[in-house]
Tab-separated table of C-alpha atoms in Angstrom:
chain	number	residue	atom	x	y	z
N	1	UNK	CA	-43.806	-45.911	8.703
N	2	UNK	CA	-42.722	-44.944	5.238
N	3	UNK	CA	-42.594	-47.401	2.380
N	4	UNK	CA	-41.695	-47.311	-1.350
N	5	UNK	CA	-43.039	-49.817	-3.764
N	6	UNK	CA	-41.759	-50.484	-7.270
N	7	UNK	CA	-44.150	-53.088	-8.632
N	8	UNK	CA	-42.042	-54.125	-11.567
N	9	UNK	CA	-38.830	-56.035	-10.944
N	10	UNK	CA	-38.086	-56.187	-14.653
N	11	UNK	CA	-39.101	-53.996	-17.537
N	12	UNK	CA	-38.185	-54.535	-21.198
N	13	UNK	CA	-38.819	-52.142	-24.014
N	14	UNK	CA	-37.497	-51.554	-27.490
N	15	UNK	CA	-35.369	-48.579	-28.458
N	16	UNK	CA	-37.485	-45.579	-29.312
N	17	UNK	CA	-40.515	-46.852	-27.333
N	18	UNK	CA	-41.878	-44.918	-24.319
N	19	UNK	CA	-41.028	-46.173	-20.915
N	20	UNK	CA	-42.584	-45.706	-17.464
N	21	UNK	CA	-41.127	-47.045	-14.276
N	22	UNK	CA	-43.692	-47.016	-11.536
N	23	UNK	CA	-43.152	-45.903	-7.971
N	24	UNK	CA	-45.700	-45.615	-5.169
N	25	UNK	CA	-45.002	-44.446	-1.686
N	26	UNK	CA	-46.656	-44.230	1.710
N	27	UNK	CA	-45.730	-41.489	4.080
N	28	UNK	CA	-47.889	-39.319	6.236
N	29	UNK	CA	-45.725	-36.195	6.104
N	30	UNK	CA	-44.319	-34.062	3.232
N	31	UNK	CA	-42.110	-36.383	1.217
N	32	UNK	CA	-39.014	-35.771	-0.874
N	33	UNK	CA	-38.882	-38.238	-3.768
N	34	UNK	CA	-35.854	-39.248	-5.790
N	35	UNK	CA	-34.932	-41.512	-8.605
N	36	UNK	CA	-31.468	-43.147	-8.403
N	37	UNK	CA	-29.927	-45.064	-11.238
N	38	UNK	CA	-27.172	-47.675	-11.248
N	39	UNK	CA	-25.521	-48.460	-14.568
N	40	UNK	CA	-23.536	-51.708	-14.915
N	41	UNK	CA	-20.450	-51.640	-12.756
N	42	UNK	CA	-21.055	-48.089	-11.590
N	43	UNK	CA	-22.103	-46.665	-8.312
N	44	UNK	CA	-25.561	-45.566	-7.389
N	45	UNK	CA	-26.190	-42.019	-8.637
N	46	UNK	CA	-28.942	-39.471	-8.418
N	47	UNK	CA	-31.043	-39.192	-11.573
N	48	UNK	CA	-33.567	-36.651	-10.490
N	49	UNK	CA	-35.507	-35.291	-7.547
N	50	UNK	CA	-39.052	-34.002	-7.525
N	51	UNK	CA	-38.071	-30.637	-5.973
N	52	UNK	CA	-35.938	-29.626	-8.897
N	53	UNK	CA	-38.533	-30.585	-11.544
N	54	UNK	CA	-35.733	-31.075	-14.048
N	55	UNK	CA	-35.526	-33.362	-17.014
N	56	UNK	CA	-32.376	-35.409	-16.831
N	57	UNK	CA	-31.281	-37.584	-19.780
N	58	UNK	CA	-34.801	-37.147	-21.157
N	59	UNK	CA	-36.402	-38.543	-17.974
N	60	UNK	CA	-39.114	-36.725	-16.043
N	61	UNK	CA	-41.077	-37.632	-12.950
N	62	UNK	CA	-44.007	-35.878	-11.404
N	63	UNK	CA	-45.000	-36.192	-7.765
N	64	UNK	CA	-48.711	-37.001	-7.510
N	65	UNK	CA	-49.613	-36.610	-3.837
N	66	UNK	CA	-53.235	-37.700	-4.518
N	67	UNK	CA	-52.086	-41.026	-5.871
N	68	UNK	CA	-48.916	-41.140	-3.784
N	69	UNK	CA	-46.933	-41.887	-6.919
N	70	UNK	CA	-43.719	-40.688	-8.451
N	71	UNK	CA	-43.470	-42.528	-11.766
N	72	UNK	CA	-40.425	-42.083	-14.011
N	73	UNK	CA	-41.041	-41.526	-17.669
N	74	UNK	CA	-39.160	-41.133	-20.910
N	75	UNK	CA	-40.887	-40.761	-24.285
N	76	UNK	CA	-38.142	-42.482	-26.340
N	77	UNK	CA	-35.972	-45.054	-24.626
N	78	UNK	CA	-32.352	-45.480	-25.616
N	79	UNK	CA	-30.124	-48.515	-25.231
N	80	UNK	CA	-27.908	-46.596	-22.804
N	81	UNK	CA	-30.891	-46.268	-20.449
N	82	UNK	CA	-30.565	-49.954	-19.534
N	83	UNK	CA	-29.846	-49.945	-15.819
N	84	UNK	CA	-31.259	-50.555	-12.363
N	85	UNK	CA	-33.539	-47.787	-11.233
N	86	UNK	CA	-34.467	-47.114	-7.638
N	87	UNK	CA	-37.163	-44.866	-6.307
N	88	UNK	CA	-36.339	-43.366	-2.902
N	89	UNK	CA	-38.246	-41.459	-0.280
N	90	UNK	CA	-36.613	-38.897	2.010
N	91	UNK	CA	-37.983	-37.123	4.991
N	92	UNK	CA	-37.290	-33.542	5.957
N	93	UNK	CA	-36.077	-32.130	9.218
N	94	UNK	CA	-33.577	-34.101	11.160
N	95	UNK	CA	-34.188	-37.201	9.114
N	96	UNK	CA	-32.850	-35.731	5.966
N	97	UNK	CA	-29.982	-38.264	5.796
N	98	UNK	CA	-32.208	-41.296	5.700
N	99	UNK	CA	-33.604	-42.582	2.436
N	100	UNK	CA	-36.136	-45.392	2.108
N	101	UNK	CA	-35.588	-47.240	-1.183
N	102	UNK	CA	-37.866	-49.387	-3.302
N	103	UNK	CA	-36.671	-52.789	-4.443
N	104	UNK	CA	-35.627	-51.448	-7.803
N	105	UNK	CA	-36.619	-52.048	-11.399
N	106	UNK	CA	-34.199	-53.443	-13.990
N	107	UNK	CA	-34.813	-51.691	-17.259
N	108	UNK	CA	-33.600	-53.325	-20.474
N	109	UNK	CA	-33.826	-51.471	-23.699
N	110	UNK	CA	-33.455	-53.680	-26.738
N	111	UNK	CA	-32.073	-52.447	-30.013
I	1	UNK	CA	-12.551	-34.954	-6.142
I	2	UNK	CA	-12.700	-38.715	-6.174
I	3	UNK	CA	-16.163	-38.721	-4.696
I	4	UNK	CA	-17.087	-40.914	-1.767
I	5	UNK	CA	-14.511	-43.624	-1.134
I	6	UNK	CA	-14.909	-46.857	0.791
I	7	UNK	CA	-12.521	-49.500	1.932
I	8	UNK	CA	-12.036	-52.358	1.615
I	9	UNK	CA	-13.696	-53.218	-1.651
I	10	UNK	CA	-14.284	-56.839	-0.727
I	11	UNK	CA	-14.144	-58.708	2.544
I	12	UNK	CA	-14.617	-62.272	3.547
I	13	UNK	CA	-15.261	-63.176	7.159
I	14	UNK	CA	-16.546	-66.196	9.099
I	15	UNK	CA	-19.518	-66.332	11.454
I	16	UNK	CA	-18.883	-64.769	14.836
I	17	UNK	CA	-16.122	-62.510	13.618
I	18	UNK	CA	-16.119	-58.738	13.725
I	19	UNK	CA	-15.679	-56.359	10.811
I	20	UNK	CA	-14.934	-52.635	10.325
I	21	UNK	CA	-15.825	-50.833	7.150
I	22	UNK	CA	-14.514	-47.347	6.339
I	23	UNK	CA	-15.899	-44.427	4.363
I	24	UNK	CA	-14.460	-41.066	3.321
I	25	UNK	CA	-17.061	-38.462	2.308
I	26	UNK	CA	-16.791	-35.908	-0.439
I	27	UNK	CA	-14.656	-32.974	0.735
I	28	UNK	CA	-16.867	-30.492	2.571
I	29	UNK	CA	-19.651	-32.944	3.260
I	30	UNK	CA	-20.413	-33.297	6.979
I	31	UNK	CA	-23.118	-36.018	6.840
I	32	UNK	CA	-22.473	-39.671	6.264
I	33	UNK	CA	-25.126	-42.364	6.007
I	34	UNK	CA	-24.717	-46.141	5.826
I	35	UNK	CA	-26.921	-48.560	3.952
I	36	UNK	CA	-27.039	-52.350	3.624
I	37	UNK	CA	-27.961	-53.773	0.233
I	38	UNK	CA	-28.791	-57.480	0.158
I	39	UNK	CA	-28.760	-59.098	-3.245
I	40	UNK	CA	-31.977	-58.378	-5.128
I	41	UNK	CA	-33.151	-55.660	-2.708
I	42	UNK	CA	-32.896	-51.931	-2.511
I	43	UNK	CA	-30.518	-50.309	-0.053
I	44	UNK	CA	-31.704	-50.301	3.552
I	45	UNK	CA	-30.809	-47.434	5.890
I	46	UNK	CA	-28.579	-48.384	8.868
I	47	UNK	CA	-27.131	-45.135	10.301
I	48	UNK	CA	-26.758	-41.488	9.681
I	49	UNK	CA	-24.133	-39.217	11.256
I	50	UNK	CA	-23.819	-35.492	11.047
I	51	UNK	CA	-21.125	-33.497	12.719
I	52	UNK	CA	-19.996	-36.596	14.563
I	53	UNK	CA	-23.377	-37.184	16.126
I	54	UNK	CA	-25.764	-39.990	15.359
I	55	UNK	CA	-28.824	-38.486	13.731
I	56	UNK	CA	-30.677	-41.625	12.707
I	57	UNK	CA	-30.686	-45.416	13.184
I	58	UNK	CA	-32.519	-47.955	11.068
I	59	UNK	CA	-33.984	-51.219	12.198
I	60	UNK	CA	-30.759	-53.077	12.780
I	61	UNK	CA	-29.546	-54.996	15.889
I	62	UNK	CA	-27.076	-53.578	18.343
I	63	UNK	CA	-24.321	-55.673	16.701
I	64	UNK	CA	-24.178	-52.801	14.216
I	65	UNK	CA	-22.476	-49.635	15.385
I	66	UNK	CA	-20.826	-46.662	13.741
I	67	UNK	CA	-18.972	-43.505	14.447
I	68	UNK	CA	-17.825	-40.339	12.620
I	69	UNK	CA	-14.435	-38.774	13.074
I	70	UNK	CA	-13.436	-35.015	13.244
I	71	UNK	CA	-12.477	-35.202	9.573
I	72	UNK	CA	-16.029	-36.499	8.837
I	73	UNK	CA	-14.913	-39.907	7.706
I	74	UNK	CA	-16.836	-42.771	9.226
I	75	UNK	CA	-16.573	-46.405	10.264
I	76	UNK	CA	-19.274	-49.043	10.418
I	77	UNK	CA	-18.617	-51.949	12.780
I	78	UNK	CA	-20.460	-55.199	12.837
I	79	UNK	CA	-19.905	-57.710	15.713
I	80	UNK	CA	-20.725	-61.370	15.919
I	81	UNK	CA	-21.235	-61.714	12.151
I	82	UNK	CA	-24.083	-63.861	10.866
I	83	UNK	CA	-24.481	-65.373	7.422
I	84	UNK	CA	-27.349	-62.941	6.885
I	85	UNK	CA	-24.949	-60.001	7.183
I	86	UNK	CA	-23.540	-60.861	3.777
I	87	UNK	CA	-24.403	-57.849	1.670
I	88	UNK	CA	-23.068	-54.734	-0.084
I	89	UNK	CA	-22.555	-51.940	2.411
I	90	UNK	CA	-22.974	-48.501	0.956
I	91	UNK	CA	-21.825	-45.250	2.371
I	92	UNK	CA	-23.345	-41.943	1.213
I	93	UNK	CA	-22.389	-38.415	1.992
I	94	UNK	CA	-24.280	-35.162	1.784
I	95	UNK	CA	-23.595	-31.546	2.689
I	96	UNK	CA	-25.990	-31.803	5.522
I	97	UNK	CA	-27.297	-28.302	4.849
I	98	UNK	CA	-30.784	-29.592	4.192
I	99	UNK	CA	-32.295	-31.733	1.522
I	100	UNK	CA	-31.631	-35.326	0.960
I	101	UNK	CA	-29.313	-35.399	-2.038
I	102	UNK	CA	-26.791	-38.062	-1.139
I	103	UNK	CA	-23.746	-39.163	-3.078
I	104	UNK	CA	-22.900	-42.853	-2.833
I	105	UNK	CA	-19.638	-44.662	-2.639
I	106	UNK	CA	-18.933	-47.889	-4.593
I	107	UNK	CA	-19.664	-50.030	-1.577
I	108	UNK	CA	-17.898	-52.800	0.356
I	109	UNK	CA	-18.941	-56.337	-0.508
I	110	UNK	CA	-19.021	-58.396	2.699
I	111	UNK	CA	-19.253	-62.174	2.510
I	112	UNK	CA	-19.798	-64.125	5.704
I	113	UNK	CA	-19.005	-67.827	5.569
């Protein structure tokens, strides 16, 4: 069975500091990993996916299959980054519509 | 496009009652997935439908059922409500052409008293 673990429920940093939100997964097949973000009073939205290898809003995440991790990083946090972040695992094939989410990390960026 | 829409926004029911939640996907999207999000937890997969067929079911009891209509909208039904069914129910749509990029609706907040 697949599982996603986000070890930090809460993470606080100061503006301009680097931030790393941790995500570890367990899955025997070839995973698709995603980061979703939920800002206050907004719906869940896709931040980035490992396949695209993009940098969105200054965030990057690298899939490390050896360590089964997909940590989210940003070198200089901004106050507007304060939100709930979810790491999610997707499977390919006919299961493409099913995501397994972690419990989420609340990021607070202090001025 | 308004994105994925869900109705109602909030709902209060009592134990034993039945509830129907509705979802309209983004225009052109043929896949709809349902998730339950209990307070303090990440969303948990319930169902996925593609082209009106069930393509996946999560670890939920048979009290939970769903269907997808020819216009790709979907309903989630929950019978014999329990207090533990109180949660935010999220609907997500995707094009269904491969890949897992899903677009989420605002959710329906269900409270069971």
